[in-house]
Amino acid sequence: MGCGGRFTPRITTVELSAENSRQLWVPEGFGHAFVVLSETADFLYKTTDYYHPASERCIRFDDPELAIEWPELPVAFALSEKDQAGSTLPSADVYTR
């Protein structure tokens, strides 16, 4: 994530739903995360290029440096193996140009 060097993380929170029909553009090289607040959800990506797994990076959802205020949920977060193995922001691999 990022373009090399140190940066100050900024968090933007947006609620997407079938009712509000919003979409979210995440520029190339930026991180994103989501939590599903309903029983089910479809999450679709529109990308600028073909998926390239070797370029994927993962930051822990609970990284203290990001300090994301996740909503209270009636159940525990269900994390994929990839998300469970995410790096902390200070040790994250970043993109350089």
mmCIF file with all atom_site columns, N, CA, C and O in Angstrom, residues 3-55:
data_model
loop_
_atom_site.group_PDB
_atom_site.id
_atom_site.type_symbol
_atom_site.label_atom_id
_atom_site.label_alt_id
_atom_site.label_comp_id
_atom_site.label_asym_id
_atom_site.label_entity_id
_atom_site.label_seq_id
_atom_site.pdbx_PDB_ins_code
_atom_site.Cartn_x
_atom_site.Cartn_y
_atom_site.Cartn_z
_atom_site.occupancy
_atom_site.B_iso_or_equiv
_atom_site.pdbx_formal_charge
_atom_site.auth_seq_id
_atom_site.auth_comp_id
_atom_site.auth_asym_id
_atom_site.auth_atom_id
_atom_site.pdbx_PDB_model_num
ATOM 1   N N  . CYS A 1 3  ? 2.926   4.520   -1.605  1.00 0.00 ? 3  CYS A N  1
ATOM 2   C CA . CYS A 1 3  ? 3.909   4.622   -2.685  1.00 0.00 ? 3  CYS A CA 1
ATOM 3   C C  . CYS A 1 3  ? 5.318   4.664   -2.129  1.00 0.00 ? 3  CYS A C  1
ATOM 4   O O  . CYS A 1 3  ? 6.174   5.357   -2.629  1.00 0.00 ? 3  CYS A O  1
ATOM 5   N N  . GLY A 1 4  ? 5.557   3.924   -1.072  1.00 0.00 ? 4  GLY A N  1
ATOM 6   C CA . GLY A 1 4  ? 6.866   3.923   -0.447  1.00 0.00 ? 4  GLY A CA 1
ATOM 7   C C  . GLY A 1 4  ? 6.983   5.104   0.497   1.00 0.00 ? 4  GLY A C  1
ATOM 8   O O  . GLY A 1 4  ? 6.207   6.038   0.461   1.00 0.00 ? 4  GLY A O  1
ATOM 9   N N  . GLY A 1 5  ? 7.944   5.044   1.405   1.00 0.00 ? 5  GLY A N  1
ATOM 10  C CA . GLY A 1 5  ? 8.099   6.131   2.353   1.00 0.00 ? 5  GLY A CA 1
ATOM 11  C C  . GLY A 1 5  ? 7.021   6.084   3.425   1.00 0.00 ? 5  GLY A C  1
ATOM 12  O O  . GLY A 1 5  ? 6.123   5.251   3.405   1.00 0.00 ? 5  GLY A O  1
ATOM 13  N N  . ARG A 1 6  ? 7.090   6.985   4.354   1.00 0.00 ? 6  ARG A N  1
ATOM 14  C CA . ARG A 1 6  ? 6.132   7.023   5.464   1.00 0.00 ? 6  ARG A CA 1
ATOM 15  C C  . ARG A 1 6  ? 4.955   7.904   5.105   1.00 0.00 ? 6  ARG A C  1
ATOM 16  O O  . ARG A 1 6  ? 5.085   8.892   4.393   1.00 0.00 ? 6  ARG A O  1
ATOM 17  N N  . PHE A 1 7  ? 3.812   7.565   5.606   1.00 0.00 ? 7  PHE A N  1
ATOM 18  C CA . PHE A 1 7  ? 2.613   8.336   5.349   1.00 0.00 ? 7  PHE A CA 1
ATOM 19  C C  . PHE A 1 7  ? 1.730   8.298   6.586   1.00 0.00 ? 7  PHE A C  1
ATOM 20  O O  . PHE A 1 7  ? 1.908   7.473   7.457   1.00 0.00 ? 7  PHE A O  1
ATOM 21  N N  . THR A 1 8  ? 0.799   9.207   6.666   1.00 0.00 ? 8  THR A N  1
ATOM 22  C CA . THR A 1 8  ? -0.147  9.241   7.768   1.00 0.00 ? 8  THR A CA 1
ATOM 23  C C  . THR A 1 8  ? -1.442  8.587   7.307   1.00 0.00 ? 8  THR A C  1
ATOM 24  O O  . THR A 1 8  ? -2.058  9.054   6.347   1.00 0.00 ? 8  THR A O  1
ATOM 25  N N  . PRO A 1 9  ? -1.849  7.495   7.951   1.00 0.00 ? 9  PRO A N  1
ATOM 26  C CA . PRO A 1 9  ? -3.088  6.834   7.518   1.00 0.00 ? 9  PRO A CA 1
ATOM 27  C C  . PRO A 1 9  ? -4.309  7.701   7.796   1.00 0.00 ? 9  PRO A C  1
ATOM 28  O O  . PRO A 1 9  ? -4.369  8.399   8.802   1.00 0.00 ? 9  PRO A O  1
ATOM 29  N N  . ARG A 1 10 ? -5.234  7.682   6.852   1.00 0.00 ? 10 ARG A N  1
ATOM 30  C CA . ARG A 1 10 ? -6.514  8.377   7.020   1.00 0.00 ? 10 ARG A CA 1
ATOM 31  C C  . ARG A 1 10 ? -7.620  7.371   6.776   1.00 0.00 ? 10 ARG A C  1
ATOM 32  O O  . ARG A 1 10 ? -7.550  6.585   5.839   1.00 0.00 ? 10 ARG A O  1
ATOM 33  N N  . ILE A 1 11 ? -8.628  7.415   7.600   1.00 0.00 ? 11 ILE A N  1
ATOM 34  C CA . ILE A 1 11 ? -9.741  6.476   7.522   1.00 0.00 ? 11 ILE A CA 1
ATOM 35  C C  . ILE A 1 11 ? -10.988 7.219   7.061   1.00 0.00 ? 11 ILE A C  1
ATOM 36  O O  . ILE A 1 11 ? -11.323 8.291   7.587   1.00 0.00 ? 11 ILE A O  1
ATOM 37  N N  . THR A 1 12 ? -11.668 6.674   6.074   1.00 0.00 ? 12 THR A N  1
ATOM 38  C CA . THR A 1 12 ? -12.961 7.177   5.623   1.00 0.00 ? 12 THR A CA 1
ATOM 39  C C  . THR A 1 12 ? -13.952 6.034   5.739   1.00 0.00 ? 12 THR A C  1
ATOM 40  O O  . THR A 1 12 ? -13.670 4.921   5.299   1.00 0.00 ? 12 THR A O  1
ATOM 41  N N  . THR A 1 13 ? -15.085 6.290   6.330   1.00 0.00 ? 13 THR A N  1
ATOM 42  C CA . THR A 1 13 ? -16.102 5.258   6.516   1.00 0.00 ? 13 THR A CA 1
ATOM 43  C C  . THR A 1 13 ? -17.319 5.584   5.656   1.00 0.00 ? 13 THR A C  1
ATOM 44  O O  . THR A 1 13 ? -17.809 6.717   5.688   1.00 0.00 ? 13 THR A O  1
ATOM 45  N N  . VAL A 1 14 ? -17.778 4.598   4.890   1.00 0.00 ? 14 VAL A N  1
ATOM 46  C CA . VAL A 1 14 ? -18.938 4.773   4.020   1.00 0.00 ? 14 VAL A CA 1
ATOM 47  C C  . VAL A 1 14 ? -19.808 3.536   4.156   1.00 0.00 ? 14 VAL A C  1
ATOM 48  O O  . VAL A 1 14 ? -19.302 2.411   4.122   1.00 0.00 ? 14 VAL A O  1
ATOM 49  N N  . GLU A 1 15 ? -21.109 3.736   4.320   1.00 0.00 ? 15 GLU A N  1
ATOM 50  C CA . GLU A 1 15 ? -22.022 2.591   4.349   1.00 0.00 ? 15 GLU A CA 1
ATOM 51  C C  . GLU A 1 15 ? -22.610 2.401   2.955   1.00 0.00 ? 15 GLU A C  1
ATOM 52  O O  . GLU A 1 15 ? -23.197 3.320   2.379   1.00 0.00 ? 15 GLU A O  1
ATOM 53  N N  . LEU A 1 16 ? -22.416 1.197   2.419   1.00 0.00 ? 16 LEU A N  1
ATOM 54  C CA . LEU A 1 16 ? -22.938 0.832   1.103   1.00 0.00 ? 16 LEU A CA 1
ATOM 55  C C  . LEU A 1 16 ? -24.084 -0.150  1.310   1.00 0.00 ? 16 LEU A C  1
ATOM 56  O O  . LEU A 1 16 ? -23.973 -1.065  2.127   1.00 0.00 ? 16 LEU A O  1
ATOM 57  N N  . SER A 1 17 ? -25.164 0.031   0.559   1.00 0.00 ? 17 SER A N  1
ATOM 58  C CA . SER A 1 17 ? -26.305 -0.876  0.694   1.00 0.00 ? 17 SER A CA 1
ATOM 59  C C  . SER A 1 17 ? -27.096 -0.918  -0.607  1.00 0.00 ? 17 SER A C  1
ATOM 60  O O  . SER A 1 17 ? -26.944 -0.050  -1.468  1.00 0.00 ? 17 SER A O  1
ATOM 61  N N  . ALA A 1 18 ? -27.942 -1.909  -0.715  1.00 0.00 ? 18 ALA A N  1
ATOM 62  C CA . ALA A 1 18 ? -28.832 -1.987  -1.873  1.00 0.00 ? 18 ALA A CA 1
ATOM 63  C C  . ALA A 1 18 ? -29.790 -0.791  -1.868  1.00 0.00 ? 18 ALA A C  1
ATOM 64  O O  . ALA A 1 18 ? -30.157 -0.274  -2.917  1.00 0.00 ? 18 ALA A O  1
ATOM 65  N N  . GLU A 1 19 ? -30.137 -0.333  -0.679  1.00 0.00 ? 19 GLU A N  1
ATOM 66  C CA . GLU A 1 19 ? -31.073 0.789   -0.564  1.00 0.00 ? 19 GLU A CA 1
ATOM 67  C C  . GLU A 1 19 ? -30.472 2.117   -1.005  1.00 0.00 ? 19 GLU A C  1
ATOM 68  O O  . GLU A 1 19 ? -31.117 2.910   -1.668  1.00 0.00 ? 19 GLU A O  1
ATOM 69  N N  . ASN A 1 20 ? -29.196 2.386   -0.642  1.00 0.00 ? 20 ASN A N  1
ATOM 70  C CA . ASN A 1 20 ? -28.631 3.690   -1.006  1.00 0.00 ? 20 ASN A CA 1
ATOM 71  C C  . ASN A 1 20 ? -27.887 3.668   -2.346  1.00 0.00 ? 20 ASN A C  1
ATOM 72  O O  . ASN A 1 20 ? -27.500 4.713   -2.849  1.00 0.00 ? 20 ASN A O  1
ATOM 73  N N  . SER A 1 21 ? -27.678 2.491   -2.919  1.00 0.00 ? 21 SER A N  1
ATOM 74  C CA . SER A 1 21 ? -27.065 2.324   -4.248  1.00 0.00 ? 21 SER A CA 1
ATOM 75  C C  . SER A 1 21 ? -25.709 3.024   -4.396  1.00 0.00 ? 21 SER A C  1
ATOM 76  O O  . SER A 1 21 ? -25.304 3.351   -5.506  1.00 0.00 ? 21 SER A O  1
ATOM 77  N N  . ARG A 1 22 ? -25.025 3.276   -3.308  1.00 0.00 ? 22 ARG A N  1
ATOM 78  C CA . ARG A 1 22 ? -23.715 3.914   -3.388  1.00 0.00 ? 22 ARG A CA 1
ATOM 79  C C  . ARG A 1 22 ? -22.671 2.921   -3.865  1.00 0.00 ? 22 ARG A C  1
ATOM 80  O O  . ARG A 1 22 ? -22.788 1.722   -3.669  1.00 0.00 ? 22 ARG A O  1
ATOM 81  N N  . GLN A 1 23 ? -21.631 3.473   -4.465  1.00 0.00 ? 23 GLN A N  1
ATOM 82  C CA . GLN A 1 23 ? -20.447 2.715   -4.853  1.00 0.00 ? 23 GLN A CA 1
ATOM 83  C C  . GLN A 1 23 ? -19.253 3.456   -4.272  1.00 0.00 ? 23 GLN A C  1
ATOM 84  O O  . GLN A 1 23 ? -19.345 4.642   -3.946  1.00 0.00 ? 23 GLN A O  1
ATOM 85  N N  . LEU A 1 24 ? -18.146 2.764   -4.150  1.00 0.00 ? 24 LEU A N  1
ATOM 86  C CA . LEU A 1 24 ? -16.960 3.385   -3.594  1.00 0.00 ? 24 LEU A CA 1
ATOM 87  C C  . LEU A 1 24 ? -15.778 3.134   -4.506  1.00 0.00 ? 24 LEU A C  1
ATOM 88  O O  . LEU A 1 24 ? -15.498 1.992   -4.864  1.00 0.00 ? 24 LEU A O  1
ATOM 89  N N  . TRP A 1 25 ? -15.088 4.200   -4.891  1.00 0.00 ? 25 TRP A N  1
ATOM 90  C CA . TRP A 1 25 ? -13.879 4.088   -5.698  1.00 0.00 ? 25 TRP A CA 1
ATOM 91  C C  . TRP A 1 25 ? -12.687 4.117   -4.762  1.00 0.00 ? 25 TRP A C  1
ATOM 92  O O  . TRP A 1 25 ? -12.527 5.041   -3.962  1.00 0.00 ? 25 TRP A O  1
ATOM 93  N N  . VAL A 1 26 ? -11.835 3.116   -4.846  1.00 0.00 ? 26 VAL A N  1
ATOM 94  C CA . VAL A 1 26 ? -10.604 3.048   -4.067  1.00 0.00 ? 26 VAL A CA 1
ATOM 95  C C  . VAL A 1 26 ? -9.455  3.144   -5.067  1.00 0.00 ? 26 VAL A C  1
ATOM 96  O O  . VAL A 1 26 ? -9.261  2.234   -5.864  1.00 0.00 ? 26 VAL A O  1
ATOM 97  N N  . PRO A 1 27 ? -8.700  4.237   -5.038  1.00 0.00 ? 27 PRO A N  1
ATOM 98  C CA . PRO A 1 27 ? -7.609  4.394   -6.003  1.00 0.00 ? 27 PRO A CA 1
ATOM 99  C C  . PRO A 1 27 ? -6.573  3.280   -5.887  1.00 0.00 ? 27 PRO A C  1
ATOM 100 O O  . PRO A 1 27 ? -6.372  2.716   -4.806  1.00 0.00 ? 27 PRO A O  1
ATOM 101 N N  . GLU A 1 28 ? -5.929  2.991   -6.981  1.00 0.00 ? 28 GLU A N  1
ATOM 102 C CA . GLU A 1 28 ? -4.875  1.979   -7.017  1.00 0.00 ? 28 GLU A CA 1
ATOM 103 C C  . GLU A 1 28 ? -3.819  2.285   -5.958  1.00 0.00 ? 28 GLU A C  1
ATOM 104 O O  . GLU A 1 28 ? -3.408  3.434   -5.786  1.00 0.00 ? 28 GLU A O  1
ATOM 105 N N  . GLY A 1 29 ? -3.421  1.258   -5.214  1.00 0.00 ? 29 GLY A N  1
ATOM 106 C CA . GLY A 1 29 ? -2.410  1.421   -4.181  1.00 0.00 ? 29 GLY A CA 1
ATOM 107 C C  . GLY A 1 29 ? -2.954  1.787   -2.813  1.00 0.00 ? 29 GLY A C  1
ATOM 108 O O  . GLY A 1 29 ? -2.219  1.800   -1.847  1.00 0.00 ? 29 GLY A O  1
ATOM 109 N N  . PHE A 1 30 ? -4.250  2.090   -2.728  1.00 0.00 ? 30 PHE A N  1
ATOM 110 C CA . PHE A 1 30 ? -4.861  2.404   -1.443  1.00 0.00 ? 30 PHE A CA 1
ATOM 111 C C  . PHE A 1 30 ? -5.439  1.139   -0.832  1.00 0.00 ? 30 PHE A C  1
ATOM 112 O O  . PHE A 1 30 ? -5.815  0.215   -1.535  1.00 0.00 ? 30 PHE A O  1
ATOM 113 N N  . GLY A 1 31 ? -5.531  1.119   0.477   1.00 0.00 ? 31 GLY A N  1
ATOM 114 C CA . GLY A 1 31 ? -6.119  -0.020  1.163   1.00 0.00 ? 31 GLY A CA 1
ATOM 115 C C  . GLY A 1 31 ? -7.619  0.157   1.323   1.00 0.00 ? 31 GLY A C  1
ATOM 116 O O  . GLY A 1 31 ? -8.146  1.261   1.240   1.00 0.00 ? 31 GLY A O  1
ATOM 117 N N  . HIS A 1 32 ? -8.299  -0.949  1.533   1.00 0.00 ? 32 HIS A N  1
ATOM 118 C CA . HIS A 1 32 ? -9.727  -0.896  1.822   1.00 0.00 ? 32 HIS A CA 1
ATOM 119 C C  . HIS A 1 32 ? -10.073 -2.078  2.714   1.00 0.00 ? 32 HIS A C  1
ATOM 120 O O  . HIS A 1 32 ? -9.363  -3.078  2.762   1.00 0.00 ? 32 HIS A O  1
ATOM 121 N N  . ALA A 1 33 ? -11.156 -1.935  3.435   1.00 0.00 ? 33 ALA A N  1
ATOM 122 C CA . ALA A 1 33 ? -11.643 -3.003  4.302   1.00 0.00 ? 33 ALA A CA 1
ATOM 123 C C  . ALA A 1 33 ? -13.155 -2.870  4.371   1.00 0.00 ? 33 ALA A C  1
ATOM 124 O O  . ALA A 1 33 ? -13.701 -1.802  4.122   1.00 0.00 ? 33 ALA A O  1
ATOM 125 N N  . PHE A 1 34 ? -13.814 -3.963  4.707   1.00 0.00 ? 34 PHE A N  1
ATOM 126 C CA . PHE A 1 34 ? -15.257 -3.871  4.859   1.00 0.00 ? 34 PHE A CA 1
ATOM 127 C C  . PHE A 1 34 ? -15.741 -4.862  5.901   1.00 0.00 ? 34 PHE A C  1
ATOM 128 O O  . PHE A 1 34 ? -15.082 -5.849  6.202   1.00 0.00 ? 34 PHE A O  1
ATOM 129 N N  . VAL A 1 35 ? -16.898 -4.556  6.449   1.00 0.00 ? 35 VAL A N  1
ATOM 130 C CA . VAL A 1 35 ? -17.591 -5.458  7.362   1.00 0.00 ? 35 VAL A CA 1
ATOM 131 C C  . VAL A 1 35 ? -19.030 -5.549  6.868   1.00 0.00 ? 35 VAL A C  1
ATOM 132 O O  . VAL A 1 35 ? -19.612 -4.557  6.445   1.00 0.00 ? 35 VAL A O  1
ATOM 133 N N  . VAL A 1 36 ? -19.568 -6.753  6.861   1.00 0.00 ? 36 VAL A N  1
ATOM 134 C CA . VAL A 1 36 ? -20.941 -6.976  6.411   1.00 0.00 ? 36 VAL A CA 1
ATOM 135 C C  . VAL A 1 36 ? -21.860 -6.840  7.623   1.00 0.00 ? 36 VAL A C  1
ATOM 136 O O  . VAL A 1 36 ? -21.690 -7.533  8.620   1.00 0.00 ? 36 VAL A O  1
ATOM 137 N N  . LEU A 1 37 ? -22.828 -5.931  7.532   1.00 0.00 ? 37 LEU A N  1
ATOM 138 C CA . LEU A 1 37 ? -23.749 -5.675  8.636   1.00 0.00 ? 37 LEU A CA 1
ATOM 139 C C  . LEU A 1 37 ? -25.067 -6.424  8.501   1.00 0.00 ? 37 LEU A C  1
ATOM 140 O O  . LEU A 1 37 ? -25.880 -6.407  9.411   1.00 0.00 ? 37 LEU A O  1
ATOM 141 N N  . SER A 1 38 ? -25.258 -7.085  7.369   1.00 0.00 ? 38 SER A N  1
ATOM 142 C CA . SER A 1 38 ? -26.483 -7.840  7.134   1.00 0.00 ? 38 SER A CA 1
ATOM 143 C C  . SER A 1 38 ? -26.162 -9.333  7.173   1.00 0.00 ? 38 SER A C  1
ATOM 144 O O  . SER A 1 38 ? -25.012 -9.730  7.330   1.00 0.00 ? 38 SER A O  1
ATOM 145 N N  . GLU A 1 39 ? -27.172 -10.140 6.995   1.00 0.00 ? 39 GLU A N  1
ATOM 146 C CA . GLU A 1 39 ? -26.977 -11.594 7.008   1.00 0.00 ? 39 GLU A CA 1
ATOM 147 C C  . GLU A 1 39 ? -26.077 -12.059 5.861   1.00 0.00 ? 39 GLU A C  1
ATOM 148 O O  . GLU A 1 39 ? -25.258 -12.951 6.005   1.00 0.00 ? 39 GLU A O  1
ATOM 149 N N  . THR A 1 40 ? -26.226 -11.446 4.689   1.00 0.00 ? 40 THR A N  1
ATOM 150 C CA . THR A 1 40 ? -25.415 -11.780 3.513   1.00 0.00 ? 40 THR A CA 1
ATOM 151 C C  . THR A 1 40 ? -25.082 -10.495 2.752   1.00 0.00 ? 40 THR A C  1
ATOM 152 O O  . THR A 1 40 ? -25.710 -9.460  2.971   1.00 0.00 ? 40 THR A O  1
ATOM 153 N N  . ALA A 1 41 ? -24.118 -10.595 1.849   1.00 0.00 ? 41 ALA A N  1
ATOM 154 C CA . ALA A 1 41 ? -23.754 -9.442  1.023   1.00 0.00 ? 41 ALA A CA 1
ATOM 155 C C  . ALA A 1 41 ? -23.029 -9.918  -0.222  1.00 0.00 ? 41 ALA A C  1
ATOM 156 O O  . ALA A 1 41 ? -22.353 -10.940 -0.212  1.00 0.00 ? 41 ALA A O  1
ATOM 157 N N  . ASP A 1 42 ? -23.171 -9.165  -1.296  1.00 0.00 ? 42 ASP A N  1
ATOM 158 C CA . ASP A 1 42 ? -22.384 -9.354  -2.509  1.00 0.00 ? 42 ASP A CA 1
ATOM 159 C C  . ASP A 1 42 ? -21.412 -8.194  -2.567  1.00 0.00 ? 42 ASP A C  1
ATOM 160 O O  . ASP A 1 42 ? -21.810 -7.034  -2.497  1.00 0.00 ? 42 ASP A O  1
ATOM 161 N N  . PHE A 1 43 ? -20.128 -8.498  -2.676  1.00 0.00 ? 43 PHE A N  1
ATOM 162 C CA . PHE A 1 43 ? -19.094 -7.466  -2.733  1.00 0.00 ? 43 PHE A CA 1
ATOM 163 C C  . PHE A 1 43 ? -18.378 -7.648  -4.054  1.00 0.00 ? 43 PHE A C  1
ATOM 164 O O  . PHE A 1 43 ? -17.727 -8.667  -4.278  1.00 0.00 ? 43 PHE A O  1
ATOM 165 N N  . LEU A 1 44 ? -18.524 -6.690  -4.958  1.00 0.00 ? 44 LEU A N  1
ATOM 166 C CA . LEU A 1 44 ? -17.958 -6.792  -6.294  1.00 0.00 ? 44 LEU A CA 1
ATOM 167 C C  . LEU A 1 44 ? -16.885 -5.737  -6.490  1.00 0.00 ? 44 LEU A C  1
ATOM 168 O O  . LEU A 1 44 ? -17.035 -4.600  -6.057  1.00 0.00 ? 44 LEU A O  1
ATOM 169 N N  . TYR A 1 45 ? -15.810 -6.121  -7.169  1.00 0.00 ? 45 TYR A N  1
ATOM 170 C CA . TYR A 1 45 ? -14.723 -5.211  -7.479  1.00 0.00 ? 45 TYR A CA 1
ATOM 171 C C  . TYR A 1 45 ? -14.744 -4.872  -8.965  1.00 0.00 ? 45 TYR A C  1
ATOM 172 O O  . TYR A 1 45 ? -14.927 -5.748  -9.799  1.00 0.00 ? 45 TYR A O  1
ATOM 173 N N  . LYS A 1 46 ? -14.540 -3.622  -9.283  1.00 0.00 ? 46 LYS A N  1
ATOM 174 C CA . LYS A 1 46 ? -14.271 -3.204  -10.651 1.00 0.00 ? 46 LYS A CA 1
ATOM 175 C C  . LYS A 1 46 ? -12.840 -2.695  -10.628 1.00 0.00 ? 46 LYS A C  1
ATOM 176 O O  . LYS A 1 46 ? -12.515 -1.762  -9.892  1.00 0.00 ? 46 LYS A O  1
ATOM 177 N N  . THR A 1 47 ? -11.974 -3.321  -11.376 1.00 0.00 ? 47 THR A N  1
ATOM 178 C CA . THR A 1 47 ? -10.544 -3.038  -11.267 1.00 0.00 ? 47 THR A CA 1
ATOM 179 C C  . THR A 1 47 ? -9.976  -2.432  -12.544 1.00 0.00 ? 47 THR A C  1
ATOM 180 O O  . THR A 1 47 ? -10.600 -2.478  -13.607 1.00 0.00 ? 47 THR A O  1
ATOM 181 N N  . THR A 1 48 ? -8.775  -1.894  -12.416 1.00 0.00 ? 48 THR A N  1
ATOM 182 C CA . THR A 1 48 ? -8.105  -1.290  -13.566 1.00 0.00 ? 48 THR A CA 1
ATOM 183 C C  . THR A 1 48 ? -7.273  -2.304  -14.343 1.00 0.00 ? 48 THR A C  1
ATOM 184 O O  . THR A 1 48 ? -6.754  -1.985  -15.405 1.00 0.00 ? 48 THR A O  1
ATOM 185 N N  . ASP A 1 49 ? -7.136  -3.519  -13.793 1.00 0.00 ? 49 ASP A N  1
ATOM 186 C CA . ASP A 1 49 ? -6.345  -4.543  -14.449 1.00 0.00 ? 49 ASP A CA 1
ATOM 187 C C  . ASP A 1 49 ? -6.800  -5.906  -13.934 1.00 0.00 ? 49 ASP A C  1
ATOM 188 O O  . ASP A 1 49 ? -7.626  -5.995  -13.035 1.00 0.00 ? 49 ASP A O  1
ATOM 189 N N  . TYR A 1 50 ? -6.240  -6.962  -14.501 1.00 0.00 ? 50 TYR A N  1
ATOM 190 C CA . TYR A 1 50 ? -6.568  -8.311  -14.057 1.00 0.00 ? 50 TYR A CA 1
ATOM 191 C C  . TYR A 1 50 ? -6.034  -8.551  -12.650 1.00 0.00 ? 50 TYR A C  1
ATOM 192 O O  . TYR A 1 50 ? -5.014  -7.967  -12.251 1.00 0.00 ? 50 TYR A O  1
ATOM 193 N N  . TYR A 1 51 ? -6.715  -9.401  -11.906 1.00 0.00 ? 51 TYR A N  1
ATOM 194 C CA . TYR A 1 51 ? -6.290  -9.743  -10.546 1.00 0.00 ? 51 TYR A CA 1
ATOM 195 C C  . TYR A 1 51 ? -4.905  -10.374 -10.587 1.00 0.00 ? 51 TYR A C  1
ATOM 196 O O  . TYR A 1 51 ? -4.625  -11.258 -11.394 1.00 0.00 ? 51 TYR A O  1
ATOM 197 N N  . HIS A 1 52 ? -4.033  -9.912  -9.716  1.00 0.00 ? 52 HIS A N  1
ATOM 198 C CA . HIS A 1 52 ? -2.654  -10.393 -9.648  1.00 0.00 ? 52 HIS A CA 1
ATOM 199 C C  . HIS A 1 52 ? -2.343  -10.697 -8.178  1.00 0.00 ? 52 HIS A C  1
ATOM 200 O O  . HIS A 1 52 ? -1.950  -9.793  -7.416  1.00 0.00 ? 52 HIS A O  1
ATOM 201 N N  . PRO A 1 53 ? -2.546  -11.954 -7.736  1.00 0.00 ? 53 PRO A N  1
ATOM 202 C CA . PRO A 1 53 ? -2.400  -12.290 -6.318  1.00 0.00 ? 53 PRO A CA 1
ATOM 203 C C  . PRO A 1 53 ? -1.068  -11.864 -5.700  1.00 0.00 ? 53 PRO A C  1
ATOM 204 O O  . PRO A 1 53 ? -1.018  -11.476 -4.537  1.00 0.00 ? 53 PRO A O  1
ATOM 205 N N  . ALA A 1 54 ? 0.015   -11.900 -6.464  1.00 0.00 ? 54 ALA A N  1
ATOM 206 C CA . ALA A 1 54 ? 1.316   -11.531 -5.917  1.00 0.00 ? 54 ALA A CA 1
ATOM 207 C C  . ALA A 1 54 ? 1.390   -10.052 -5.536  1.00 0.00 ? 54 ALA A C  1
ATOM 208 O O  . ALA A 1 54 ? 2.251   -9.647  -4.756  1.00 0.00 ? 54 ALA A O  1
ATOM 209 N N  . SER A 1 55 ? 0.484   -9.236  -6.057  1.00 0.00 ? 55 SER A N  1
ATOM 210 C CA . SER A 1 55 ? 0.474   -7.808  -5.745  1.00 0.00 ? 55 SER A CA 1
ATOM 211 C C  . SER A 1 55 ? -0.408  -7.478  -4.550  1.00 0.00 ? 55 SER A C  1
ATOM 212 O O  . SER A 1 55 ? -0.439  -6.339  -4.100  1.00 0.00 ? 55 SER A O  1
#
